[in-house]
JSON list of C-alpha atoms in Angstrom, two decimals:
[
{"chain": "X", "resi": 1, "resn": "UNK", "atom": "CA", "xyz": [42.24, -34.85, 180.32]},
{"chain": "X", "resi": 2, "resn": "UNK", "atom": "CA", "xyz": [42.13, -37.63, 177.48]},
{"chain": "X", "resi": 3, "resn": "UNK", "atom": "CA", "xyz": [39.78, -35.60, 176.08]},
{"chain": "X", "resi": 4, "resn": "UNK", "atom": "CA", "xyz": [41.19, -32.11, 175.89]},
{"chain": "X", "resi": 5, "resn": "UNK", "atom": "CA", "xyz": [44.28, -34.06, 174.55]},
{"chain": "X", "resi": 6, "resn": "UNK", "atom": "CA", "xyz": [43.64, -33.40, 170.83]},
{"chain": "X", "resi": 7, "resn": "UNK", "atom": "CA", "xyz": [43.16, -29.96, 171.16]},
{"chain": "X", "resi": 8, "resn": "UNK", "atom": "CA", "xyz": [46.35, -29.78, 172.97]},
{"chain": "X", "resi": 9, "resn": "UNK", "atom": "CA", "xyz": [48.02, -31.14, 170.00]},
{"chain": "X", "resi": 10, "resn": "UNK", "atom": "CA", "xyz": [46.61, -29.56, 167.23]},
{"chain": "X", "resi": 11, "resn": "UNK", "atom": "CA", "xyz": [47.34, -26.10, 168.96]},
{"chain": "X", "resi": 12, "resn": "UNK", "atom": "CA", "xyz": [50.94, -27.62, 169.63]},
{"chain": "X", "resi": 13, "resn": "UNK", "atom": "CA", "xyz": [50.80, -27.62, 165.93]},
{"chain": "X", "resi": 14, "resn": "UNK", "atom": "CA", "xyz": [49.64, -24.69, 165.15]},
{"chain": "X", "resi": 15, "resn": "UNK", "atom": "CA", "xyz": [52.50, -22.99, 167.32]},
{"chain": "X", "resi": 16, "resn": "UNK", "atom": "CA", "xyz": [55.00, -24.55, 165.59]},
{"chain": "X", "resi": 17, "resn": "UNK", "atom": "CA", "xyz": [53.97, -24.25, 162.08]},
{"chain": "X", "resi": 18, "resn": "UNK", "atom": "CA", "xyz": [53.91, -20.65, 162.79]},
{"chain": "X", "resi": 19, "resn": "UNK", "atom": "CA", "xyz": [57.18, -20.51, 164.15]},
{"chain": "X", "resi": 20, "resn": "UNK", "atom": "CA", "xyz": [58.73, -22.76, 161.59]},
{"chain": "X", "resi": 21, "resn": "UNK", "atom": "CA", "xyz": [56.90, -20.10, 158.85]},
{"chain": "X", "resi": 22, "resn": "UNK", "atom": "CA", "xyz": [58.32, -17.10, 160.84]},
{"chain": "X", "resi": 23, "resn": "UNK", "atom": "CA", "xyz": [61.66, -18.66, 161.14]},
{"chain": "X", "resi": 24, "resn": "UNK", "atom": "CA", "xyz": [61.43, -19.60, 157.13]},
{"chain": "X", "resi": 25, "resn": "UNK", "atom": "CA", "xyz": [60.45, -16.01, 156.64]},
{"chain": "X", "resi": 26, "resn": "UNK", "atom": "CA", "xyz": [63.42, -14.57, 158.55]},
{"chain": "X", "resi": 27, "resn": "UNK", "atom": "CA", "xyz": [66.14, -16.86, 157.13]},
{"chain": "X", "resi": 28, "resn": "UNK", "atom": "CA", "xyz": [64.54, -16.06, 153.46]},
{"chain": "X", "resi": 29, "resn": "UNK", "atom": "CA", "xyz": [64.39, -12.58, 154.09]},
{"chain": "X", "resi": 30, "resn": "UNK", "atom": "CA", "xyz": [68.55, -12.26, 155.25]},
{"chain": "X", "resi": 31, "resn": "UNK", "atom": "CA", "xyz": [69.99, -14.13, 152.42]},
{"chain": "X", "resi": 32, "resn": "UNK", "atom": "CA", "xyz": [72.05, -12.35, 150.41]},
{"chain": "X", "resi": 33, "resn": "UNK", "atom": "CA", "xyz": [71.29, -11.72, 145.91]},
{"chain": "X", "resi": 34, "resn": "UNK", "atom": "CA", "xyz": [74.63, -13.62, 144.74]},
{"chain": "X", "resi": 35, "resn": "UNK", "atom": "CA", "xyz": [73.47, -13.32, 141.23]},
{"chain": "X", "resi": 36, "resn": "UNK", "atom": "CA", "xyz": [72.31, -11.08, 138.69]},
{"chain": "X", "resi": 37, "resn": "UNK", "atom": "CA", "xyz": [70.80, -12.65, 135.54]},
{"chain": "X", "resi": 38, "resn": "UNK", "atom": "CA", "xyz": [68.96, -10.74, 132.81]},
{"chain": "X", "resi": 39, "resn": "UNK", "atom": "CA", "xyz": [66.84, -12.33, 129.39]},
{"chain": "X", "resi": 40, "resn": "UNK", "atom": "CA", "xyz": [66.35, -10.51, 126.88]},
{"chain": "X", "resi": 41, "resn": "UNK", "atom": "CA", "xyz": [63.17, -11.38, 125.10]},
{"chain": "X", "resi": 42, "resn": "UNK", "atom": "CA", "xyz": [64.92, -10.45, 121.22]},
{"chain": "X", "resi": 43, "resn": "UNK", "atom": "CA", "xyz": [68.67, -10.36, 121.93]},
{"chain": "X", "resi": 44, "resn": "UNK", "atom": "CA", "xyz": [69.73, -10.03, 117.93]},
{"chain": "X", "resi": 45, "resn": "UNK", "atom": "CA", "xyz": [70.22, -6.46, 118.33]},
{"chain": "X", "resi": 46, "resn": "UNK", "atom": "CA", "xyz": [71.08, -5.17, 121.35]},
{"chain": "X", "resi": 47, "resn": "UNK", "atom": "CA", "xyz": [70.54, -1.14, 121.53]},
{"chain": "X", "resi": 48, "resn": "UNK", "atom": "CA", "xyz": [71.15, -1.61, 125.70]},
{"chain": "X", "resi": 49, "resn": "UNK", "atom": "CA", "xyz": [73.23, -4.53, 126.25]},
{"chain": "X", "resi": 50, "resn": "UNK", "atom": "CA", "xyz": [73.56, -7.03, 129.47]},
{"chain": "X", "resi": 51, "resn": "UNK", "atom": "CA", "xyz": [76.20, -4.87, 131.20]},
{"chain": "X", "resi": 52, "resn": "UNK", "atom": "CA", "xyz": [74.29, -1.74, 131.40]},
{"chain": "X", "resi": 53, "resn": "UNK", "atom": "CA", "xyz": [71.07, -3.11, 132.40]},
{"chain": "X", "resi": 54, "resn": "UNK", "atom": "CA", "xyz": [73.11, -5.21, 134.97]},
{"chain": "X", "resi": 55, "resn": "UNK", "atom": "CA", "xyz": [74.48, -1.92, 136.26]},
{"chain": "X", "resi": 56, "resn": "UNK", "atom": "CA", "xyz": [71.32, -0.43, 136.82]},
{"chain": "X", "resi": 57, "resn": "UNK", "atom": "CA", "xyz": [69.77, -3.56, 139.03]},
{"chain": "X", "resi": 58, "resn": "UNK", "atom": "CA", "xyz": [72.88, -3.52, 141.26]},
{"chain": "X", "resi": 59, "resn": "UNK", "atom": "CA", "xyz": [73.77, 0.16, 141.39]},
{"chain": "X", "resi": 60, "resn": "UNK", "atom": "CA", "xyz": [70.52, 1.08, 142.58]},
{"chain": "X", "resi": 61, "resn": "UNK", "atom": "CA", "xyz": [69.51, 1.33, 146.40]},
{"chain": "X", "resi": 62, "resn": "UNK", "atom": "CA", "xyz": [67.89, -1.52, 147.76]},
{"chain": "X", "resi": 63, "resn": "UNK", "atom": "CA", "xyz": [69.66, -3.94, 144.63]},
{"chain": "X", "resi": 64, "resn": "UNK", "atom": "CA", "xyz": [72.67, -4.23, 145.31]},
{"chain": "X", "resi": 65, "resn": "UNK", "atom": "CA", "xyz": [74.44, -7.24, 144.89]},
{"chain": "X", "resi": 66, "resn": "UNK", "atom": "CA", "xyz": [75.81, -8.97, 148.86]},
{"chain": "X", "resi": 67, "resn": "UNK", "atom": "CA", "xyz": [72.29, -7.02, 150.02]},
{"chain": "X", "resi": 68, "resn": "UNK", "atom": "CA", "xyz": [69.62, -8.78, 151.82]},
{"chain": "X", "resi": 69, "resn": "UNK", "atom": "CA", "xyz": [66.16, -9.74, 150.08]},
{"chain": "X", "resi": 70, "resn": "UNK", "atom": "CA", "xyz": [64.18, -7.85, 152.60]},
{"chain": "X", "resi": 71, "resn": "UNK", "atom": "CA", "xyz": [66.08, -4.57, 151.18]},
{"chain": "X", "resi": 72, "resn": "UNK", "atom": "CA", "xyz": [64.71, -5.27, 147.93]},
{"chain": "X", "resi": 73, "resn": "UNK", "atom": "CA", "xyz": [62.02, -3.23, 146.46]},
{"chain": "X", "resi": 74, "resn": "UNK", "atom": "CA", "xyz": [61.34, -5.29, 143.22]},
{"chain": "X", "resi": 75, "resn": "UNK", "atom": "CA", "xyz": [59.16, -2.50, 142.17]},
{"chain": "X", "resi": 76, "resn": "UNK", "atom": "CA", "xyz": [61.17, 0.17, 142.22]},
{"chain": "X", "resi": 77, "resn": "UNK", "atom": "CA", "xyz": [64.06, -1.65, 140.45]},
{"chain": "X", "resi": 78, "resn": "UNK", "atom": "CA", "xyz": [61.29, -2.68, 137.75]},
{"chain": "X", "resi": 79, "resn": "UNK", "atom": "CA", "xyz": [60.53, 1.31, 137.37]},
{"chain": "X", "resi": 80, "resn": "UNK", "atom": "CA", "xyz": [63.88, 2.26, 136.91]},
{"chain": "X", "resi": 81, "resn": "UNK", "atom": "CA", "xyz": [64.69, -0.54, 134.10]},
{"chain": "X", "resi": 82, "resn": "UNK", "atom": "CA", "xyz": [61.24, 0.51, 132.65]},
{"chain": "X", "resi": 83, "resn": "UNK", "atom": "CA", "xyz": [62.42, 4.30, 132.25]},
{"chain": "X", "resi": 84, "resn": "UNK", "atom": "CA", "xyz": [65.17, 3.91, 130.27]},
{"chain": "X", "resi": 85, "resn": "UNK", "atom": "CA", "xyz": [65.00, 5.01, 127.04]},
{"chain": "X", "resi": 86, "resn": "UNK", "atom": "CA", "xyz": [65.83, 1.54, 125.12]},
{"chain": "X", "resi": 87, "resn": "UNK", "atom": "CA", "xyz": [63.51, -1.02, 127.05]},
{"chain": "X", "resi": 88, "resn": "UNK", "atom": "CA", "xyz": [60.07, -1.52, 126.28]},
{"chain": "X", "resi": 89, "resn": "UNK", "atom": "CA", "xyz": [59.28, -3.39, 129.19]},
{"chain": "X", "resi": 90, "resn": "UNK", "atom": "CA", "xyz": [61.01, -4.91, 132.09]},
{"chain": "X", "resi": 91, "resn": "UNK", "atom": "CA", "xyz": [59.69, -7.37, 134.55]},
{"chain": "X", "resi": 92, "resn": "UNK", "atom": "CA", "xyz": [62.25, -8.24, 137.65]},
{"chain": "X", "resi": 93, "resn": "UNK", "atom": "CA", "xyz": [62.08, -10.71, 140.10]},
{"chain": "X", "resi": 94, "resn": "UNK", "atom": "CA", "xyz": [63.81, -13.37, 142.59]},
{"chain": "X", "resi": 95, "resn": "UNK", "atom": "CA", "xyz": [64.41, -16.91, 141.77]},
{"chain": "X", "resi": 96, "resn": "UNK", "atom": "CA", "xyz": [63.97, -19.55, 144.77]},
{"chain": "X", "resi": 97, "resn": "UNK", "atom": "CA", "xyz": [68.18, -19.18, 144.69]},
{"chain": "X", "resi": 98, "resn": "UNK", "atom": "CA", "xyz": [68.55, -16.12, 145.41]},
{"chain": "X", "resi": 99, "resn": "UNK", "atom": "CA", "xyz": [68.97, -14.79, 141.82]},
{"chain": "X", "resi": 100, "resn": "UNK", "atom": "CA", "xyz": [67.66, -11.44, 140.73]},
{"chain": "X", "resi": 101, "resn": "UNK", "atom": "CA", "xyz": [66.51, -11.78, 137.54]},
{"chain": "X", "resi": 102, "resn": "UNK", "atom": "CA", "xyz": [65.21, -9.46, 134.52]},
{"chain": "X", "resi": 103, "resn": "UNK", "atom": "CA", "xyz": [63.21, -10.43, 131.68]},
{"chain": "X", "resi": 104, "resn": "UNK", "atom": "CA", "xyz": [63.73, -7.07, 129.34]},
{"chain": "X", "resi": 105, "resn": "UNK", "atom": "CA", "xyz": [61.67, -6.26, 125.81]},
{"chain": "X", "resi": 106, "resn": "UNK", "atom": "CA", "xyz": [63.80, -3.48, 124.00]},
{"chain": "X", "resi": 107, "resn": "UNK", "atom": "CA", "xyz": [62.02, -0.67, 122.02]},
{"chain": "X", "resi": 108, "resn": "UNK", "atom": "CA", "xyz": [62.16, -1.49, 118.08]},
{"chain": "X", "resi": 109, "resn": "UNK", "atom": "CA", "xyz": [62.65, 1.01, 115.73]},
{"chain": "X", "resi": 110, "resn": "UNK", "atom": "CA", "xyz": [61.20, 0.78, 112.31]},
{"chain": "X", "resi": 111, "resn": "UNK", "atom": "CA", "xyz": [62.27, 4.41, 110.85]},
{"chain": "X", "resi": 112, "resn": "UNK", "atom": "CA", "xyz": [65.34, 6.56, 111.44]},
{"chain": "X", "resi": 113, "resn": "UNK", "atom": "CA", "xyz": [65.05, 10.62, 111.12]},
{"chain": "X", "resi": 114, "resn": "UNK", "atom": "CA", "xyz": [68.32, 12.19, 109.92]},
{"chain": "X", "resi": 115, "resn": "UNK", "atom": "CA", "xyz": [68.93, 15.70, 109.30]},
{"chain": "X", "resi": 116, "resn": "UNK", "atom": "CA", "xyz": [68.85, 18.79, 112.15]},
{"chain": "X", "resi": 117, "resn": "UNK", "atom": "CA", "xyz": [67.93, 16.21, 114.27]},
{"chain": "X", "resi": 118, "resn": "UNK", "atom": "CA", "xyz": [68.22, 12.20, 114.30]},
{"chain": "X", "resi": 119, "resn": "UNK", "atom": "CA", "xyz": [65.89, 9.72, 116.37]},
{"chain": "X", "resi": 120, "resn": "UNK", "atom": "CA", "xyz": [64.33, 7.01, 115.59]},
{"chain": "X", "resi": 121, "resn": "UNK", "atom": "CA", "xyz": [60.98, 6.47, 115.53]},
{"chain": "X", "resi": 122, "resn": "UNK", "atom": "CA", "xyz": [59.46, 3.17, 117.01]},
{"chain": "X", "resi": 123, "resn": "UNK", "atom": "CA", "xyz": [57.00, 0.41, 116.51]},
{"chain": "X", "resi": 124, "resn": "UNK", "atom": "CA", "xyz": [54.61, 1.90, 118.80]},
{"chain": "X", "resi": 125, "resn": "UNK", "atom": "CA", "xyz": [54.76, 5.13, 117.23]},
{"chain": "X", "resi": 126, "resn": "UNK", "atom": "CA", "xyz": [57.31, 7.08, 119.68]},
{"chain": "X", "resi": 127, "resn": "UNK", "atom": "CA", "xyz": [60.57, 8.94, 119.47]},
{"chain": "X", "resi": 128, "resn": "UNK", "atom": "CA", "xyz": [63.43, 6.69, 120.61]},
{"chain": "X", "resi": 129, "resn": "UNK", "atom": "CA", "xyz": [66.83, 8.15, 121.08]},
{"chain": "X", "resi": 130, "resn": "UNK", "atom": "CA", "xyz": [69.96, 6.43, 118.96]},
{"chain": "X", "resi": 131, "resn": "UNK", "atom": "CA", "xyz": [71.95, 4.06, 121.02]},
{"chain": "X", "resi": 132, "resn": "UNK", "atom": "CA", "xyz": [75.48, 4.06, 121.68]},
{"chain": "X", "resi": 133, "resn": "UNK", "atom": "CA", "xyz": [75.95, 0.65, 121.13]},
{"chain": "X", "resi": 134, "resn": "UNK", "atom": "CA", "xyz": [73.72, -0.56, 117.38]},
{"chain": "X", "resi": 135, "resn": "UNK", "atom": "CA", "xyz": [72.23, 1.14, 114.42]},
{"chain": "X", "resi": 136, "resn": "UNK", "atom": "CA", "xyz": [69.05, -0.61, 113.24]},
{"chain": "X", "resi": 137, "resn": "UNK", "atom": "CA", "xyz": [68.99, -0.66, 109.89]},
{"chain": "X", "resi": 138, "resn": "UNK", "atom": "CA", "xyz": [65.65, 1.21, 108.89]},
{"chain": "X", "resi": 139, "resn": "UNK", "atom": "CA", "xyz": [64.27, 3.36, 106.47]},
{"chain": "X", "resi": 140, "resn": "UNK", "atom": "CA", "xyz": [65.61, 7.07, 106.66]},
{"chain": "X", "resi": 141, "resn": "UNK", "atom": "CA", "xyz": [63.48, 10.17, 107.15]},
{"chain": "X", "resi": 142, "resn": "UNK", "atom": "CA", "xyz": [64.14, 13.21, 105.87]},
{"chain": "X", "resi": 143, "resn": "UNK", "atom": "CA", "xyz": [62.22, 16.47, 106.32]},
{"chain": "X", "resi": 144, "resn": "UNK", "atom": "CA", "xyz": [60.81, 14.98, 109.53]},
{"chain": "X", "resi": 145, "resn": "UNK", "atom": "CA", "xyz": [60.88, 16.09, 112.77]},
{"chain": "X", "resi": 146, "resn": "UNK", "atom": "CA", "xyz": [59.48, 15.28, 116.46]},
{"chain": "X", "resi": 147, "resn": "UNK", "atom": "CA", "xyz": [56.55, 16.90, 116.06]},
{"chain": "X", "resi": 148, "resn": "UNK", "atom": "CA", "xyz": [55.68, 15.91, 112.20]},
{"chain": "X", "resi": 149, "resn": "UNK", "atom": "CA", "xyz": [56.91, 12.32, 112.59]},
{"chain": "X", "resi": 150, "resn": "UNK", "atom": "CA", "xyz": [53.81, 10.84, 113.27]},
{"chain": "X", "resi": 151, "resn": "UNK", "atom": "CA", "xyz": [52.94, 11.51, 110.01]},
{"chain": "X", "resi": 152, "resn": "UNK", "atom": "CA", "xyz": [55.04, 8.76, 108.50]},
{"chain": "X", "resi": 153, "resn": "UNK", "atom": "CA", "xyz": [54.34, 6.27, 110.93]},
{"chain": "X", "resi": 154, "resn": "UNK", "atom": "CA", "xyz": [51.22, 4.40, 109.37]},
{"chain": "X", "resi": 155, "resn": "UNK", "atom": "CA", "xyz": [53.71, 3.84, 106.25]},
{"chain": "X", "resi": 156, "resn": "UNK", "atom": "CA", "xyz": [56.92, 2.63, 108.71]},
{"chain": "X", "resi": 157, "resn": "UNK", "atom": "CA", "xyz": [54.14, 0.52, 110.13]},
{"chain": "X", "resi": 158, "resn": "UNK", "atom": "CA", "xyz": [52.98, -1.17, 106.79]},
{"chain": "X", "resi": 159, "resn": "UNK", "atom": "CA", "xyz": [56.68, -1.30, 105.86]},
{"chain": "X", "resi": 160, "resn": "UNK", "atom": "CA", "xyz": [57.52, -3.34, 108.92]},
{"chain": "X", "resi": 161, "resn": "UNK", "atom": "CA", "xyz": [54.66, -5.98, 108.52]},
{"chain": "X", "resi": 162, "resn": "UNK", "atom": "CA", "xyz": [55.60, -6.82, 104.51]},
{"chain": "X", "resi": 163, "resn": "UNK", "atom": "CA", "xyz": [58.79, -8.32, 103.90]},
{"chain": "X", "resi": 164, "resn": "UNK", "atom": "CA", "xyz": [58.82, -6.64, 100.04]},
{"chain": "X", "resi": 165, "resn": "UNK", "atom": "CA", "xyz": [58.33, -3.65, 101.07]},
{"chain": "X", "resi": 166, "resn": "UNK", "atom": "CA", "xyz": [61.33, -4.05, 104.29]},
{"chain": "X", "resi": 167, "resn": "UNK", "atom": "CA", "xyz": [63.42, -5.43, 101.36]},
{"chain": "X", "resi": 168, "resn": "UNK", "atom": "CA", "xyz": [62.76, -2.41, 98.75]},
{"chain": "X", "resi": 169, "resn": "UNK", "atom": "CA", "xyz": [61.78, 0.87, 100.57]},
{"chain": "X", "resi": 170, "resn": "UNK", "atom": "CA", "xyz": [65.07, 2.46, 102.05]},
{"chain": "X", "resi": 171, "resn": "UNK", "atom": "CA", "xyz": [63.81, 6.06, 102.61]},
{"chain": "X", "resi": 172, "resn": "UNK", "atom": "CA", "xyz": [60.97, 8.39, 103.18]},
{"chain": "X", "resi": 173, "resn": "UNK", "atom": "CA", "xyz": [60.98, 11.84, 102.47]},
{"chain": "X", "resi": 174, "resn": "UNK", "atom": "CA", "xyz": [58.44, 14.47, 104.07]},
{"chain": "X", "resi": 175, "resn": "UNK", "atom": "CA", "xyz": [57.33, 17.53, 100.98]},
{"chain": "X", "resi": 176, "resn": "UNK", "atom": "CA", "xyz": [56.28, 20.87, 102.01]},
{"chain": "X", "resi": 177, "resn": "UNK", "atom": "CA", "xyz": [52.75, 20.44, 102.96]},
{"chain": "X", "resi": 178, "resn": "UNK", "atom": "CA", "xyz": [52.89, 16.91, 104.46]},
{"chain": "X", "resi": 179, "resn": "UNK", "atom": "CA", "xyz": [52.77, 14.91, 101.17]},
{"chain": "X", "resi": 180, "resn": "UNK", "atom": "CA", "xyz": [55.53, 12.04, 101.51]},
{"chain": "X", "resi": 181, "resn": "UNK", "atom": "CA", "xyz": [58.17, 10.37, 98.82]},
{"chain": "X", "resi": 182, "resn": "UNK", "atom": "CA", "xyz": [59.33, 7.33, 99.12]},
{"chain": "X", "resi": 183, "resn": "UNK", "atom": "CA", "xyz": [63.03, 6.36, 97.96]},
{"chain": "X", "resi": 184, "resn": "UNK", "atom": "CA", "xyz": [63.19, 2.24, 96.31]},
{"chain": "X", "resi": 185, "resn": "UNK", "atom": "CA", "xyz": [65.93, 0.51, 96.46]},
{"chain": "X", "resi": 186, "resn": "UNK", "atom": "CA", "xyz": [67.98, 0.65, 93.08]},
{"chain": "X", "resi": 187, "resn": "UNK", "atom": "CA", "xyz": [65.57, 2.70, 91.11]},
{"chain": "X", "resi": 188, "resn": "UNK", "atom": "CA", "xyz": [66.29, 6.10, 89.87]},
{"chain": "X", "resi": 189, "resn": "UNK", "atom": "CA", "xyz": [62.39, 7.28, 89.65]},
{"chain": "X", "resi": 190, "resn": "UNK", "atom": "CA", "xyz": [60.55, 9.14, 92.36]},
{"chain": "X", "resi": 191, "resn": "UNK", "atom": "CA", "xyz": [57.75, 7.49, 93.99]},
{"chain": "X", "resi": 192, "resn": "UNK", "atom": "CA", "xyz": [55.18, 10.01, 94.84]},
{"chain": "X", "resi": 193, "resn": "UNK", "atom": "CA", "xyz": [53.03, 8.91, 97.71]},
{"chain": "X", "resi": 194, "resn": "UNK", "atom": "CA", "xyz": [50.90, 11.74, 98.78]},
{"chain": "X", "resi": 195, "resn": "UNK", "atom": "CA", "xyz": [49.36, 11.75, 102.48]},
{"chain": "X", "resi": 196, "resn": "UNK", "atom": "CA", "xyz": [48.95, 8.50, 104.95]},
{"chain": "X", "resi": 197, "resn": "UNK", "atom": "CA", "xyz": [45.64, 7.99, 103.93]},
{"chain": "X", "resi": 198, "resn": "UNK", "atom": "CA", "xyz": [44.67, 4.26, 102.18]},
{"chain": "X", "resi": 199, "resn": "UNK", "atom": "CA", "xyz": [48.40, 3.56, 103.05]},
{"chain": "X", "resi": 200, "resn": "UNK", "atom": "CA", "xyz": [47.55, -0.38, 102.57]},
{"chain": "X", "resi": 201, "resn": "UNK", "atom": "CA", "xyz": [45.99, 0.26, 99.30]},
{"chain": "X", "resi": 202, "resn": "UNK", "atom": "CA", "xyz": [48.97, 2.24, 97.89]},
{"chain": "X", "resi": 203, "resn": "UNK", "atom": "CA", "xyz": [51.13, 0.22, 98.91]},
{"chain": "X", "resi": 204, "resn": "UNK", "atom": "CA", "xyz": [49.60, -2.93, 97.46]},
{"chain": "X", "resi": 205, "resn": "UNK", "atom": "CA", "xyz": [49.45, -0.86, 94.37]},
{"chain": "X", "resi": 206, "resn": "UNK", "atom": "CA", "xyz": [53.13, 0.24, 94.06]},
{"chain": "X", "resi": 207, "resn": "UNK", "atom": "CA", "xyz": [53.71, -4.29, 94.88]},
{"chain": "X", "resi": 208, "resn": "UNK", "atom": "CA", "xyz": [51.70, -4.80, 91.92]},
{"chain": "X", "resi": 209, "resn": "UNK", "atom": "CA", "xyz": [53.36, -2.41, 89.75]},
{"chain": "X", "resi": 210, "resn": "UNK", "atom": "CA", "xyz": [56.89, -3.07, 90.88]},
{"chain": "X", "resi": 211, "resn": "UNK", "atom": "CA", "xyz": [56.49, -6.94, 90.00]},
{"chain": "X", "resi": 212, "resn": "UNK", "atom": "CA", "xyz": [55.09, -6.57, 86.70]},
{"chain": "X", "resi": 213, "resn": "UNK", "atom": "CA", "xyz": [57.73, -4.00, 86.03]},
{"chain": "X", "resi": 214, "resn": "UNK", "atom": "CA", "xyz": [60.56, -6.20, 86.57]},
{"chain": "X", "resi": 215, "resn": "UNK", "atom": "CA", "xyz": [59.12, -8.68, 84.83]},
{"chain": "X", "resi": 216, "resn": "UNK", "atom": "CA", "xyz": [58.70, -6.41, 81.85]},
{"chain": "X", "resi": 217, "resn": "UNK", "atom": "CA", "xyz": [62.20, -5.22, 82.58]},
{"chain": "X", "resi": 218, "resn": "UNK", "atom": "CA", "xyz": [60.40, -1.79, 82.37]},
{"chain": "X", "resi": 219, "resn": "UNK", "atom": "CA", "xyz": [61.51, -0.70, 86.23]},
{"chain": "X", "resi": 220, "resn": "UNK", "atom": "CA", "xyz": [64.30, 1.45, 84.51]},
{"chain": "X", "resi": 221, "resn": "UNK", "atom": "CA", "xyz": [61.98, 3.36, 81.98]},
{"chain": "X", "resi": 222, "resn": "UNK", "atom": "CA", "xyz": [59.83, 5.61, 84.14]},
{"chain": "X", "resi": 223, "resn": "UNK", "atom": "CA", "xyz": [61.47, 8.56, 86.41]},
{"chain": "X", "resi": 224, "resn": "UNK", "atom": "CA", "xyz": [57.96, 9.24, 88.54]},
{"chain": "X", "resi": 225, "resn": "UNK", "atom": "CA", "xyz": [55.51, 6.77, 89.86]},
{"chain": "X", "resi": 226, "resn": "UNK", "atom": "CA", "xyz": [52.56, 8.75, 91.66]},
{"chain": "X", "resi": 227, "resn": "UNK", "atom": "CA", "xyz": [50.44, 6.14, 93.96]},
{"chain": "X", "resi": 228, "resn": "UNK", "atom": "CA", "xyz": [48.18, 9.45, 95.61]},
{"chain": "X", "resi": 229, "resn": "UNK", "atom": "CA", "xyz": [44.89, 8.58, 93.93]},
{"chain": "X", "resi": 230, "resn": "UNK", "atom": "CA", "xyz": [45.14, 5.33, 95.64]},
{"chain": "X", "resi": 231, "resn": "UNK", "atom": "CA", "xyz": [42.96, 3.18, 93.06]},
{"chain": "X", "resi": 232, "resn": "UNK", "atom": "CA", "xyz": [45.46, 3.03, 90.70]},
{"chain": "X", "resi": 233, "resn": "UNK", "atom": "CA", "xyz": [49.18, 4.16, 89.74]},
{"chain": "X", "resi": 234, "resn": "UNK", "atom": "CA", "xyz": [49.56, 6.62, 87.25]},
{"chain": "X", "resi": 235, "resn": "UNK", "atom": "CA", "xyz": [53.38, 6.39, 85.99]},
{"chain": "X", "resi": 236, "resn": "UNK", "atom": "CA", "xyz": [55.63, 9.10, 83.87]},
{"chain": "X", "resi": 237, "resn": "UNK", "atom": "CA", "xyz": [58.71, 7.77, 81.78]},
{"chain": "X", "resi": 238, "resn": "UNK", "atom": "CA", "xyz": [61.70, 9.07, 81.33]}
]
């Protein structure tokens, strides 16, 4: 008997650890979410703001606030943030409070099309809807469409990543053909650009000759700059 004690212990033990889990489990599983808190990962400019993307975590089956944990699907509330058409990417989950929480990246646009149609364009490349509730301030496309803006994208891309060029290019404009213009802020020439090809090159080009312009105070003489050969910059005055 003193010998088979132990064993009667430890599986003593084990019963109640497993009922103490279970019972853990159950109590866990019928609290209630009393909270709804969502982070926003860049919250300058908010193209869906708090309210909305609180709506759509409590409005939804299985998330809605007074609701027991077990009812939650966190993955399905997680699909439905990442379909909108202003978030990036969503991630959703429970804090040891009870708090349902969402961590949400919003799409960026780097270009606006206006004309027939207006979208933006984003920094992954994709059509993005205008929001209700900002306007990014990006450079405008004209002569673009959603099946053409692609085109333009390798040059909003370049744009985005240089703070002179953010600071001076306010517009691109899409030629018959494909062949792009680009619009500089406060100059009255035409900056011919040709196709996306050598984009970096170009554009390093056009820095080079906009600085030593200005410092010439020549920027007001010429009414055409054409940067398509690439390797250099080929300029008519007025």
């Amino acid at each position: 008997m003193k010998r088979s004690l132990p064993y009667i212990k430890a599986g003593f033990l084990l019963v109640l650890v497993v009922f103490l889990f279970g019972f853990a489990e159950k109590r866990h599983s019928a609290r209630k979410i009393n909270d709804v808190k969502v982070h926003f990962t860049d919250s300058e400019n908010l193209y869906v703001p708090e309210e909305v993307v609180n709506k759509l975590l409590i409005q939804n089956d299985g998330a809605t606030s007074g609701e027991g944990l077990e009812a939650l699907d966190l993955n399905r509330v997680e699909s439905l943030l990442n379909a909108h058409d202003m978030i990036e990417n969503a991630e959703v989950y429970l804090t040891l409070d009870g708090q349902l929480a969402a961590t949400v990246s919003q799409r960026k646009p780097i270009g606006r099309a206006i004309g027939n149609s207006s979208f933006y364009l984003d920094r992954q490349g994709k059509v993005m809807p205008l929001s209700a509730y900002y306007s990014a301030r990006v450079p405008l496309l004209t002569g673009f469409n959603e099946k053409n803006v692609s085109e333009v994208y390798p040059l909003l891309n370049q744009v985005e990543k240089d703070d002179f060029l953010k600071k001076h290019i306010t517009g691109i404009h899409r030629l018959p053909g494909g062949k792009m213009e680009v619009h500089v802020r406060g100059c009255d020439f035409d900056v011919y650009f040709g196709d996306s090809s050598r984009t970096v090159l170009k554009f390093n080009n056009f820095k080079a000759f906009y600085k030593k312009a200005q410092k010439d105070k020549k920027l007001n003489t010429y009414k055409k700059v054409n940067l398509q050969f690439g390797d250099q910059v080929v300029c008519t005055k007025k």
